[in-house]
Coordinates of C-alpha atoms (C1' of nucleotides) in Angstrom, one line a residue:
Chain A
X752 CA -14.9 -9.0 10.8
X753 CA -17.1 -7.3 13.2
X754 CA -17.1 -4.2 15.5
X755 CA -17.6 -4.1 19.1
X756 CA -21.3 -3.5 18.1
X757 CA -21.7 -6.7 16.1
X758 CA -21.9 -5.1 13.1
X759 CA -20.0 -6.1 10.3
X760 CA -16.8 -4.1 9.4
X761 CA -15.2 -3.7 6.1
X762 CA -11.7 -4.0 7.4
X763 CA -10.0 -2.7 4.3
X764 CA -12.0 0.5 4.6
X765 CA -11.2 0.8 8.0
X766 CA -7.5 0.5 7.3
X767 CA -7.4 2.6 4.5
X768 CA -9.5 5.3 6.7
X769 CA -7.1 5.2 9.3
X770 CA -3.9 5.2 7.5
X771 CA -5.1 8.6 5.8
X772 CA -6.5 10.2 9.1
X773 CA -3.5 9.2 11.3
X774 CA -1.0 10.1 8.7
X775 CA 0.5 6.3 7.7
X776 CA -0.4 6.6 4.2
X777 CA -1.7 9.4 1.8
X778 CA -2.8 9.1 -2.1
X779 CA 0.0 10.6 -3.8
X780 CA -0.4 14.0 -5.5
X781 CA -3.8 13.9 -3.8
X782 CA -4.4 17.7 -4.7
X783 CA -4.2 17.2 -8.2
X784 CA -6.7 14.2 -8.0
X785 CA -4.4 11.5 -7.4
X786 CA -2.1 9.2 -9.5
X787 CA -2.9 5.7 -10.3
X788 CA -1.4 3.4 -8.0
X789 CA 0.9 5.9 -6.2
X790 CA 1.1 6.4 -2.4
X791 CA 3.0 8.5 0.0
X792 CA 4.1 7.4 3.2
X793 CA 3.3 9.9 6.0
X794 CA 4.8 10.8 9.3
X795 CA 3.7 7.5 10.9
X796 CA 3.8 5.4 7.8
X797 CA 7.4 6.1 6.8
X798 CA 8.3 5.2 10.7
X799 CA 6.4 1.7 10.5
X800 CA 7.9 1.1 7.0
X801 CA 11.2 1.7 8.2
X802 CA 11.1 -0.4 11.4
X803 CA 9.6 -3.2 9.2
X804 CA 12.7 -2.7 6.9
X805 CA 15.2 -2.3 9.6
X806 CA 14.2 -5.4 11.4
X807 CA 14.1 -7.4 8.1
X808 CA 17.6 -6.1 7.6
X809 CA 19.0 -7.0 11.2
X810 CA 17.3 -10.7 10.9
X811 CA 18.9 -11.4 7.6
X812 CA 22.2 -9.3 7.2
X813 CA 23.4 -8.2 10.9
X814 CA 22.6 -11.4 12.8
X815 CA 24.1 -13.6 10.1
X816 CA 27.9 -14.3 9.7
X817 CA 27.3 -15.0 6.0
X818 CA 25.1 -12.6 4.7
X819 CA 26.2 -9.0 3.4
X820 CA 24.6 -6.3 2.1
X821 CA 24.2 -4.0 -1.2
X822 CA 22.7 -1.1 -2.3
X823 CA 22.7 -0.7 -6.1
X824 CA 21.8 1.7 -8.4
X825 CA 18.0 1.5 -9.7
X826 CA 19.0 2.1 -13.2
X827 CA 21.3 -0.6 -14.7
X828 CA 22.8 -1.4 -18.0
X829 CA 20.0 -2.4 -20.4
X830 CA 21.6 -5.7 -21.1
X831 CA 21.1 -6.9 -18.0
X832 CA 17.5 -7.0 -18.8
X833 CA 18.3 -8.9 -21.8
X834 CA 20.1 -11.5 -19.7
X835 CA 17.7 -11.9 -17.0
X836 CA 14.7 -12.3 -19.3
X837 CA 12.7 -9.5 -18.4
X838 CA 12.9 -7.6 -21.8
X839 CA 11.1 -10.8 -23.4
X840 CA 9.0 -11.9 -20.7
X841 CA 7.9 -8.7 -19.2
X842 CA 6.1 -7.9 -22.5
X843 CA 3.6 -10.3 -22.5
X844 CA 1.5 -10.6 -25.8
X845 CA -2.3 -9.7 -24.3
X846 CA -5.8 -10.3 -26.0
X847 CA -9.2 -9.3 -25.4
X848 CA -12.2 -11.5 -26.0
X849 CA -14.8 -9.8 -27.9
X850 CA -17.4 -12.2 -26.8
X851 CA -17.0 -11.8 -23.2
X852 CA -14.5 -9.1 -22.7
X853 CA -11.9 -11.2 -20.8
X854 CA -8.4 -10.1 -21.1
X855 CA -6.0 -12.9 -21.1
X856 CA -2.2 -14.0 -22.5
X857 CA -2.7 -15.5 -25.7
X858 CA 0.4 -17.9 -24.8
X859 CA -1.4 -19.6 -22.1
X860 CA -4.7 -19.8 -23.7
X861 CA -6.6 -23.3 -24.5
X862 CA -5.1 -24.6 -27.9
X863 CA -7.6 -25.2 -30.6
X864 CA -6.7 -26.4 -34.2
X865 CA -6.9 -23.8 -36.7
X866 CA -10.0 -23.5 -39.2
X867 CA -11.9 -25.7 -36.4
X868 CA -15.5 -24.8 -35.8
X869 CA -16.1 -23.8 -32.3
X870 CA -19.3 -23.4 -30.2
X871 CA -19.5 -20.8 -27.6
X872 CA -22.0 -18.9 -25.4
X873 CA -23.0 -15.1 -26.5
X874 CA -21.3 -13.0 -24.0
X875 CA -19.8 -15.8 -22.0
X876 CA -23.2 -16.4 -19.9
X877 CA -24.2 -19.8 -19.4
X878 CA -27.8 -19.4 -20.5
X879 CA -26.5 -17.3 -23.5
X880 CA -27.2 -18.2 -27.2
X881 CA -24.7 -20.7 -28.6
X882 CA -22.8 -18.9 -31.3
X883 CA -20.5 -20.8 -33.7
X884 CA -17.1 -19.6 -34.9
X885 CA -13.9 -20.5 -36.7
X886 CA -10.6 -20.8 -34.9
X887 CA -8.0 -18.1 -36.9
X888 CA -4.3 -18.9 -37.5
X889 CA -3.1 -18.1 -34.1
X890 CA -4.6 -21.6 -32.9
X891 CA -6.3 -20.8 -29.6
X892 CA -9.8 -19.8 -27.9
X893 CA -10.8 -17.4 -25.2
X894 CA -9.9 -19.1 -21.9
X895 CA -13.3 -17.9 -20.1
X896 CA -15.9 -18.5 -22.8
X897 CA -14.3 -20.7 -25.6
X898 CA -14.7 -18.0 -28.2
X899 CA -12.5 -17.6 -31.3
X900 CA -13.6 -14.0 -31.8
X901 CA -10.5 -12.3 -30.4
X902 CA -8.6 -8.9 -30.8
X903 CA -5.3 -8.6 -32.2
X904 CA -2.2 -9.4 -29.8
X905 CA -1.0 -6.5 -28.2
X906 CA 2.1 -6.1 -26.3
X907 CA 2.5 -4.7 -22.7
X908 CA 6.2 -3.7 -21.5
X909 CA 6.0 -4.3 -18.0
X910 CA 9.3 -2.3 -17.4
X911 CA 9.5 1.2 -17.1
X912 CA 11.4 2.7 -20.0
X913 CA 13.3 5.9 -19.7
X914 CA 16.5 7.3 -21.8
X915 CA 19.7 8.0 -20.1
X916 CA 21.4 11.1 -21.4
X917 CA 20.2 14.8 -21.3
X918 CA 19.4 14.7 -25.3
X919 CA 15.7 14.0 -25.9
X920 CA 15.8 11.0 -28.2
X921 CA 12.5 11.9 -29.8
X922 CA 14.2 15.2 -31.4
X923 CA 16.3 12.9 -33.5
X924 CA 13.1 10.8 -34.1
X925 CA 11.5 13.7 -35.6
X926 CA 14.6 14.7 -37.6
X927 CA 14.7 11.4 -39.2
X928 CA 11.0 11.1 -39.9
X929 CA 10.5 14.4 -41.0
X930 CA 9.3 14.8 -44.8
X931 CA 8.8 10.9 -44.9
X932 CA 5.4 9.3 -45.8
X933 CA 5.8 6.0 -43.9
X934 CA 3.6 3.2 -42.8
X935 CA 2.5 2.7 -39.2
X936 CA 5.3 -0.3 -39.1
X937 CA 8.0 1.8 -40.7
X938 CA 8.0 4.4 -38.2
X939 CA 7.5 2.0 -35.1
X940 CA 10.6 0.4 -36.6
X941 CA 12.6 4.1 -36.5
X942 CA 11.2 4.8 -33.1
X943 CA 12.4 1.6 -31.6
X944 CA 16.0 1.9 -32.9
X945 CA 16.3 5.5 -32.1
X946 CA 14.8 5.0 -28.6
X947 CA 17.3 2.1 -28.2
X948 CA 20.3 4.0 -28.5
X949 CA 19.5 5.6 -25.2
X950 CA 17.2 3.3 -23.6
X951 CA 17.4 2.2 -19.8
X952 CA 14.8 0.8 -17.4
X953 CA 14.0 1.4 -14.0
X954 CA 14.7 -2.3 -12.4
X955 CA 11.7 -4.5 -12.1
X956 CA 13.3 -6.4 -9.1
X957 CA 16.4 -5.7 -6.9
X958 CA 17.7 -9.4 -7.4
X959 CA 19.6 -8.6 -10.6
X960 CA 22.1 -6.5 -9.2
X961 CA 23.2 -9.0 -6.4
X962 CA 24.0 -11.4 -9.6
X963 CA 25.8 -8.5 -11.6
X964 CA 27.8 -8.0 -8.7
X965 CA 28.5 -11.4 -7.2
X966 CA 32.4 -11.5 -8.0
X967 CA 33.0 -8.1 -6.6
X968 CA 31.0 -9.1 -3.5
X969 CA 32.4 -12.3 -3.1
X970 CA 36.0 -11.6 -3.7
X971 CA 36.0 -8.2 -2.0
X972 CA 35.0 -10.0 1.1
X973 CA 36.6 -13.6 0.5
X974 CA 33.3 -14.9 1.1
X975 CA 32.8 -18.6 1.3
X976 CA 29.7 -20.2 -0.2
X977 CA 27.2 -20.8 1.2
X978 CA 26.6 -16.9 1.3
X979 CA 24.0 -14.4 0.6
X980 CA 23.9 -11.0 -0.6
X981 CA 20.8 -9.0 0.7
X982 CA 19.5 -5.5 -0.7
X983 CA 16.5 -3.6 0.1
X984 CA 14.9 -0.7 -2.2
X985 CA 12.5 0.4 -5.0
X986 CA 11.3 -1.6 -7.8
X987 CA 9.1 -0.7 -10.8
X988 CA 6.6 -2.7 -12.9
X989 CA 3.7 -1.6 -14.9
X990 CA 1.3 -3.7 -13.5
X991 CA -1.5 -4.8 -15.9
X992 CA -3.8 -4.3 -12.5
X993 CA -2.9 -2.5 -9.4
X994 CA -5.3 -3.5 -6.6
X995 CA -6.0 -3.6 -2.9
X996 CA -4.8 0.1 -1.7
X997 CA -0.9 -0.4 -1.6
X998 CA -0.9 -4.3 -2.0
X999 CA 0.2 -3.7 -5.6
X1000 CA 1.3 -1.0 -7.0
X1001 CA 3.4 0.2 -9.9
X1002 CA 6.4 1.6 -7.6
X1003 CA 7.0 -0.5 -5.0
X1004 CA 9.8 -1.7 -2.4
X1005 CA 11.6 -4.8 -2.1
X1006 CA 13.6 -6.8 0.4
X1007 CA 15.4 -9.4 -1.2
X1008 CA 18.1 -11.7 -0.5
X1009 CA 20.1 -14.1 -2.8
X1010 CA 21.6 -17.2 -1.1
X1011 CA 24.4 -19.0 -3.0
X1012 CA 24.9 -22.5 -2.7
X1013 CA 26.7 -25.5 -3.9
X1014 CA 25.0 -27.3 -6.7
X1015 CA 22.9 -30.3 -4.9
X1016 CA 22.4 -28.2 -2.1
X1017 CA 19.7 -26.2 -3.0
X1018 CA 16.9 -28.2 -1.9
X1019 CA 18.0 -28.2 1.9
X1020 CA 18.7 -24.2 1.8
X1021 CA 15.1 -23.9 0.1
X1022 CA 13.8 -25.7 3.3
X1023 CA 15.5 -23.6 5.7
X1024 CA 14.6 -20.3 4.3
X1025 CA 11.1 -21.1 3.5
X1026 CA 10.5 -21.9 7.2
X1027 CA 12.7 -18.9 8.7
X1028 CA 10.9 -16.7 6.8
X1029 CA 7.3 -17.5 7.6
X1030 CA 8.4 -17.5 11.5
X1031 CA 9.9 -14.0 10.8
X1032 CA 6.4 -12.6 9.9
X1033 CA 4.8 -14.8 12.7
X1034 CA 7.0 -13.7 15.6
X1035 CA 5.8 -9.9 14.6
X1036 CA 2.2 -10.3 14.1
X1037 CA -0.7 -11.2 16.8
X1038 CA -2.3 -13.8 14.3
X1039 CA -0.1 -16.5 13.6
X1040 CA -2.7 -18.8 11.8
X1041 CA -3.2 -16.1 9.3
X1042 CA 0.2 -17.0 7.4
X1043 CA 1.0 -20.2 5.6
X1044 CA 3.7 -21.6 2.9
X1045 CA 2.2 -22.8 -0.3
X1046 CA 4.2 -24.6 -3.0
X1047 CA 3.8 -23.3 -6.6
X1048 CA 2.5 -25.7 -9.1
X1049 CA 4.7 -26.4 -11.8
X1050 CA 2.5 -24.0 -14.4
X1051 CA 3.0 -21.2 -11.8
X1052 CA 7.0 -21.1 -11.9
X1053 CA 8.7 -18.5 -13.2
X1054 CA 11.0 -18.9 -16.2
X1055 CA 14.3 -19.1 -13.9
X1056 CA 12.7 -21.1 -11.0
X1057 CA 12.7 -24.9 -10.4
X1058 CA 11.0 -24.6 -7.3
X1059 CA 9.3 -21.9 -5.1
X1060 CA 7.3 -21.0 -1.9
X1061 CA 5.0 -18.5 -1.1
X1062 CA 4.5 -17.2 2.3
X1063 CA 0.9 -16.0 1.9
X1064 CA -1.3 -14.0 4.4
X1065 CA -4.8 -14.3 4.6
X1066 CA -5.9 -10.9 3.8
X1067 CA -9.4 -9.1 4.0
X1068 CA -10.0 -10.3 0.2
X1069 CA -8.4 -14.0 0.8
X1070 CA -5.1 -15.6 0.7
X1071 CA -2.6 -13.4 -1.2
X1072 CA 1.3 -13.4 -1.6
X1073 CA 3.7 -11.8 0.7
X1074 CA 6.9 -13.1 -0.1
X1075 CA 8.2 -15.5 -2.6
X1076 CA 11.2 -18.2 -1.7
X1077 CA 12.3 -19.1 -5.3
X1078 CA 15.1 -21.9 -6.0
X1079 CA 16.4 -19.7 -8.8
X1080 CA 18.7 -22.5 -10.0
X1081 CA 22.1 -21.5 -11.7
X1082 CA 20.1 -19.6 -14.3
X1083 CA 20.8 -16.0 -13.8
X1084 CA 24.6 -16.5 -13.0
X1085 CA 24.7 -18.6 -16.0
X1086 CA 22.9 -16.0 -18.1
X1087 CA 25.0 -13.0 -17.1
X1088 CA 28.2 -15.0 -17.5
X1089 CA 26.9 -15.6 -21.2
X1090 CA 25.8 -12.3 -21.8
X1091 CA 28.8 -10.4 -20.3
X1092 CA 31.3 -12.5 -20.5
X1093 CA 32.4 -12.5 -16.9
X1094 CA 33.4 -15.7 -15.1
X1095 CA 30.3 -15.7 -12.6
X1096 CA 31.3 -19.1 -10.6
X1097 CA 33.0 -20.1 -7.4
X1098 CA 36.3 -22.0 -6.9
X1099 CA 36.3 -24.2 -3.9
X1100 CA 39.8 -25.9 -3.2
X1101 CA 38.7 -28.7 -0.8
X1102 CA 36.0 -29.8 -2.5
X1103 CA 36.2 -32.6 -5.0
X1104 CA 35.0 -31.9 -8.5
X1105 CA 32.3 -34.7 -9.2
X1106 CA 33.0 -35.1 -12.8
X1107 CA 36.7 -35.2 -12.9
X1108 CA 37.3 -36.7 -9.2
X1109 CA 40.2 -34.1 -8.7
X1110 CA 40.8 -31.7 -5.6
X1111 CA 39.4 -28.2 -6.5
X1112 CA 36.0 -27.5 -7.9
X1113 CA 34.7 -24.5 -9.9
X1114 CA 31.0 -24.4 -10.1
X1115 CA 28.1 -21.9 -10.8
X1116 CA 26.3 -21.4 -7.3
X1117 CA 22.6 -22.2 -7.4
X1118 CA 20.5 -19.8 -5.7
X1119 CA 17.8 -19.7 -3.0
X1120 CA 15.9 -16.3 -3.2
X1121 CA 13.5 -14.9 -0.2
X1122 CA 11.8 -12.1 -2.1
X1123 CA 9.7 -9.9 0.1
X1124 CA 7.3 -6.9 -0.4
X1125 CA 8.4 -4.3 2.1
X1126 CA 5.2 -2.4 1.1
X1127 CA 3.2 -5.4 1.2
X1128 CA 4.4 -6.2 4.6
X1129 CA 3.6 -2.7 5.8
X1130 CA -0.3 -3.3 4.7
X1131 CA -0.1 -6.9 6.0
X1132 CA 0.9 -5.4 9.6
X1133 CA -1.3 -2.6 9.8
X1134 CA -4.3 -5.4 8.9
X1135 CA -3.0 -7.7 11.5
X1136 CA -3.0 -5.0 14.2
X1137 CA -6.1 -3.7 13.6
X1138 CA -8.6 -4.1 16.4
X1139 CA -11.2 -2.7 18.5
X1140 CA -11.0 -2.0 22.1
X1141 CA -13.5 -3.2 24.2
X1142 CA -17.2 -1.1 23.9
X1143 CA -17.0 1.7 26.4
X1144 CA -20.4 3.5 26.5
X1145 CA -19.9 7.3 27.2
X1146 CA -21.9 9.8 29.6
X1147 CA -24.9 9.6 27.4
X1148 CA -24.7 5.6 27.1
X1149 CA -23.6 6.0 23.5
X1150 CA -21.1 3.2 22.2
X1151 CA -17.9 4.7 20.9
X1152 CA -15.9 2.6 18.2
X1153 CA -12.4 2.8 19.4
X1154 CA -9.6 1.6 17.1
X1155 CA -6.3 0.3 18.4
X1156 CA -3.4 -0.7 16.5
X1157 CA -1.7 -3.9 18.4
X1158 CA 1.4 -3.3 16.4
X1159 CA 4.7 -5.2 17.9
X1160 CA 6.5 -2.8 19.7
X1161 CA 9.5 -2.7 17.4
X1162 CA 7.2 -2.0 14.6
X1163 CA 5.1 1.0 16.5
X1164 CA 6.1 4.4 15.2
X1165 CA 6.3 5.9 18.8
X1166 CA 7.7 3.5 21.3
X1167 CA 6.2 5.5 23.9
X1168 CA 4.0 8.7 24.7
X1169 CA 4.7 11.0 27.6
X1170 CA 2.0 13.0 28.5
X1171 CA 1.3 15.9 31.2
X1172 CA -1.5 15.0 32.8
X1173 CA -2.6 19.0 32.8
X1174 CA -0.3 21.9 31.3
X1175 CA 0.7 23.2 34.5
X1176 CA 2.5 22.9 37.8
X1177 CA 5.6 22.0 36.1
X1178 CA 4.2 18.7 34.6
X1179 CA 4.9 19.8 30.9
X1180 CA 8.6 20.5 31.7
X1181 CA 8.8 16.9 33.3
X1182 CA 7.2 15.3 30.6
X1183 CA 9.7 16.9 28.2
X1184 CA 12.8 16.3 30.3
X1185 CA 11.6 12.0 30.2
X1186 CA 11.1 12.5 26.7
X1187 CA 14.6 13.9 25.8
X1188 CA 16.1 10.8 28.4
X1189 CA 14.0 8.3 25.9
X1190 CA 15.8 10.1 22.8
X1191 CA 19.3 9.9 24.3
X1192 CA 18.6 6.2 24.4
X1193 CA 17.5 6.2 20.6
X1194 CA 13.8 5.4 21.5
X1195 CA 11.2 7.3 19.7
X1196 CA 9.3 8.9 22.3
X1197 CA 6.4 11.3 21.5
X1198 CA 5.4 14.2 24.1
X1199 CA 1.7 15.1 23.7
X1200 CA -0.1 17.9 25.7
X1201 CA -3.1 18.3 23.4
X1202 CA -6.7 17.6 24.5
X1203 CA -8.1 15.9 27.5
X1204 CA -6.1 13.0 28.7
X1205 CA -8.8 10.4 27.6
X1206 CA -8.2 11.5 24.0
X1207 CA -4.6 11.4 24.1
X1208 CA -4.8 7.7 25.3
X1209 CA -7.2 7.0 22.5
X1210 CA -5.1 8.9 19.8
X1211 CA -1.9 7.0 20.7
X1212 CA -4.0 3.4 20.7
X1213 CA -4.8 4.1 17.3
X1214 CA -1.3 4.9 16.1
X1215 CA 0.0 1.6 18.0
X1216 CA 2.1 3.4 20.8
X1217 CA 2.6 0.5 23.1
X1218 CA 3.0 2.7 26.5
X1219 CA 1.8 6.0 27.8
X1220 CA 3.5 7.8 30.5
X1221 CA 1.5 10.1 32.2
X1222 CA 2.9 13.0 34.2
X1223 CA 0.9 14.2 37.2
X1224 CA 1.4 16.1 40.7
X1225 CA 2.6 13.1 42.2
X1226 CA 5.1 13.1 39.8
X1227 CA 6.8 16.0 40.8
X1228 CA 6.4 15.2 44.4
X1229 CA 7.2 11.5 44.6
X1230 CA 9.4 11.1 41.0
X1231 CA 6.9 8.5 39.9
X1232 CA 4.6 8.3 36.7
X1233 CA 1.8 6.2 35.7
X1234 CA 2.4 3.8 32.8
X1235 CA -0.5 2.5 30.8
X1236 CA -0.5 -0.6 28.6
X1237 CA -2.1 -0.2 25.3
X1238 CA -3.2 -3.6 24.9
X1239 CA -4.6 -4.1 28.2
X1240 CA -5.4 -0.4 29.2
X1241 CA -4.1 -1.0 32.6
X1242 CA -2.1 1.3 34.3
X1243 CA 0.5 1.1 37.2
X1244 CA 2.4 3.9 39.2
X1245 CA 6.2 3.0 38.9
X1246 CA 9.2 5.3 39.7
X1247 CA 10.4 7.6 36.8
X1248 CA 13.9 5.7 36.6
X1249 CA 11.9 2.5 36.1
X1250 CA 9.9 3.8 33.1
X1251 CA 12.9 4.0 30.9
X1252 CA 14.2 0.1 31.9
X1253 CA 10.2 -1.1 31.4
X1254 CA 9.9 0.3 27.7
X1255 CA 13.5 -0.4 27.0
X1256 CA 13.0 -4.3 28.2
X1257 CA 9.6 -4.4 26.0
X1258 CA 11.6 -3.5 23.2
X1259 CA 14.0 -6.5 23.4
X1260 CA 14.4 -8.6 20.5
X1261 CA 11.8 -11.1 20.0
Chain B
rG454 C1' -7.3 -2.3 -20.8
rC455 C1' -12.7 -4.5 -20.0
rG456 C1' -17.6 -4.8 -17.0
rG457 C1' -19.6 -3.1 -12.3
rG458 C1' -19.7 0.7 -7.9
rU459 C1' -18.3 5.0 -5.9
rG460 C1' -16.4 10.5 -5.5
rU461 C1' -20.3 16.1 -1.3
rA462 C1' -16.3 19.6 5.2
rG463 C1' -10.3 17.0 8.1
rC464 C1' -13.0 11.7 9.2
rU465 C1' -17.8 9.1 8.3
rC466 C1' -21.9 10.0 5.3
rA467 C1' -26.9 12.5 4.5
rG468 C1' -29.3 15.5 0.5
rC469 C1' -31.5 17.4 -4.0
rG470 C1' -33.3 21.0 -10.8
rG471 C1' -34.3 26.7 -7.0
rU472 C1' -29.9 30.1 -0.5
rA473 C1' -25.0 23.3 1.0
rG474 C1' -26.3 19.8 5.9
rA475 C1' -25.5 16.2 10.3
rG476 C1' -22.2 13.4 13.8
rC477 C1' -17.6 13.5 14.9
rA478 C1' -12.7 16.1 14.6
rC479 C1' -10.6 21.2 14.7
rC480 C1' -10.0 26.2 17.6
rG481 C1' -11.0 29.5 21.8
rC482 C1' -12.7 30.6 26.7
rG483 C1' -14.4 28.5 31.1
rU484 C1' -14.7 24.5 34.3
rU485 C1' -12.3 19.8 35.4
rG486 C1' -7.9 16.1 37.0
rC487 C1' -6.4 9.5 34.3
rC488 C1' -9.7 6.7 29.6
rA489 C1' -12.5 9.9 22.6
rA490 C1' -15.2 14.9 29.5
rC491 C1' -19.1 18.9 30.5
rG492 C1' -20.5 24.1 29.1
rC493 C1' -20.5 28.5 25.6
rG494 C1' -18.9 30.2 21.5
rG495 C1' -16.1 29.4 16.5
rU496 C1' -13.6 27.9 11.6
rU497 C1' -14.0 24.3 7.7
rG498 C1' -16.5 23.2 1.4
rU499 C1' -13.3 24.6 -6.5
rC500 C1' -20.4 18.8 -4.0
rG501 C1' -13.2 14.7 -7.9
rU502 C1' -11.9 17.6 -12.8
rG503 C1' -13.5 19.7 -17.7
rG504 C1' -17.7 20.5 -20.9
rG505 C1' -23.0 20.3 -22.5
rU506 C1' -28.6 21.0 -21.6
rU507 C1' -31.6 24.5 -18.6
rC508 C1' -34.0 31.0 -16.5
rA509 C1' -31.3 27.9 -12.9
rA510 C1' -26.9 21.9 -12.1
rC511 C1' -24.2 19.3 -6.0
rU512 C1' -28.5 17.3 -8.7
rC513 C1' -29.8 15.4 -15.7
rC514 C1' -26.5 14.3 -20.1
rC515 C1' -21.2 13.6 -22.0
rA516 C1' -16.1 13.1 -21.3
rU517 C1' -12.1 12.6 -18.0
rC518 C1' -9.4 11.6 -13.4
rA519 C1' -8.8 8.7 -8.8
rC520 C1' -10.5 4.8 -5.7
rC521 C1' -13.1 0.0 -4.7
rC522 C1' -15.2 -5.1 -6.8
rG523 C1' -13.9 -9.0 -10.6
rC524 C1' -10.4 -10.8 -15.0
rU525 C1' -4.9 -11.4 -16.4
rC526 C1' 0.5 -10.2 -14.1
rC527 C1' 3.5 -10.1 -9.7
rA528 C1' 7.1 -8.3 -3.9

RNA sequence: GCGGGUGUAGCUCAGCGGUAGAGCACCGCGUUGCCAACGCGGUUGUCGUGGGUUCAACUCCCAUCACCCGCUCCA
């Protein structure tokens, strides 16, 4: 992207800097030096994120007859994660290449015959001297340089483990180990056993609660298939790498929906939801061409999925994921039935059982899951909204960079700013009264009397406030205000009563 | 975790082995009345953190933390 002066601009840097300056996103615990991948949402950030999530809830739950909500505990029974496969698949064996320093997953590395002699360039560089080595008993080489000179496999548990209960399990471990002379392996075993007694995990996805509570939700509301259960909330993953500001962080917020369908209807449902979700993003964004759907290749699919589409956005660093719409088959409900002994299935009295030919069909539903990242969506909407106002030279002829967030009015933290032109002659009083009128309508308005009027316009442009209402001398005499549009900067004089209607109209559903 | 880069005022950045700087922001007074206005005055710093070398370290060395760019994982 280029600025109004034609100079190239680092869009991410600008967004991060504006986020901090205007109170959208701060680094967590900044005064202590910050904490890796943790961020706090400031006064405006919390409004933006909450607006995004509320819009999602409205589109997914409130405006649909057959989707209901759930708000589950973040900590769930540890067996949930055994059943879901997260305990095993989230602890991937990672290996470092001693030659080129690449880190990779051992199980996904290119296979090579054990004891075979292979050639590889020194340091992984194209012009590097060719070296020779023998493939060890693991039977694979570095995917980057082909070297067999590799570190041992190390397990990385991607779930946050903690213990439920006020007694510190380490105390018991210490008691068991006291006075014993043991090998590292033996200690490890004792540790694992003791820790496991009270071990619980912070959920790595909100989805599992919707499967685990499938029966309660379905029966309590007598839901008929197809139906969906939606949930928003925090999830936690010890990511190997965190990157791009709030794009990938260990603590993140999800908006997920599990849509249960009859076996055989999953393709049709996937088709519906992928288009629905793409459109949802586009309808709030400025640049629709920056979104696309991408189907996963067979190697990309998660262990539970038979098909998957990502909604991708063209971020400053390239195309990246916003949301995954996965066809999760009947994997999760079957697994939880197996592990818990509960019968997580559905009985349809009207349908004919395809295997017996008799009326009445009991089946395990198939699941389509649109799983969105709320924190990711927040970043995306900030990037999408970021723009420069047309250049305006000041009195000295210097061109000032004026940043504007062209946020959709429904997402904007403040919907309208009410500004007294000057702090006298009854203007502040009238402006404050007007703000109260907006509050009564449930519209987040902002009273602002600090600094010159031009600065206030600029400041509200920068946080995405769609409208500024200015109270001046004529307001008192004639009952009119000027209304200024963020995107055109055009002003119009209207009756005070009209202002409320105009703002309300702009906030109507897209 | 590995490799490369960065860290100085609220923001953007300059600086350098010898007294910590600029622009913007912020505060006050005055003027002004609709697009980061003008004049005058003022405030702001653990130079990321800890250690070392040195008469002297923001500057050189080591460690550490955080961020950015690659690699692997994902919403």
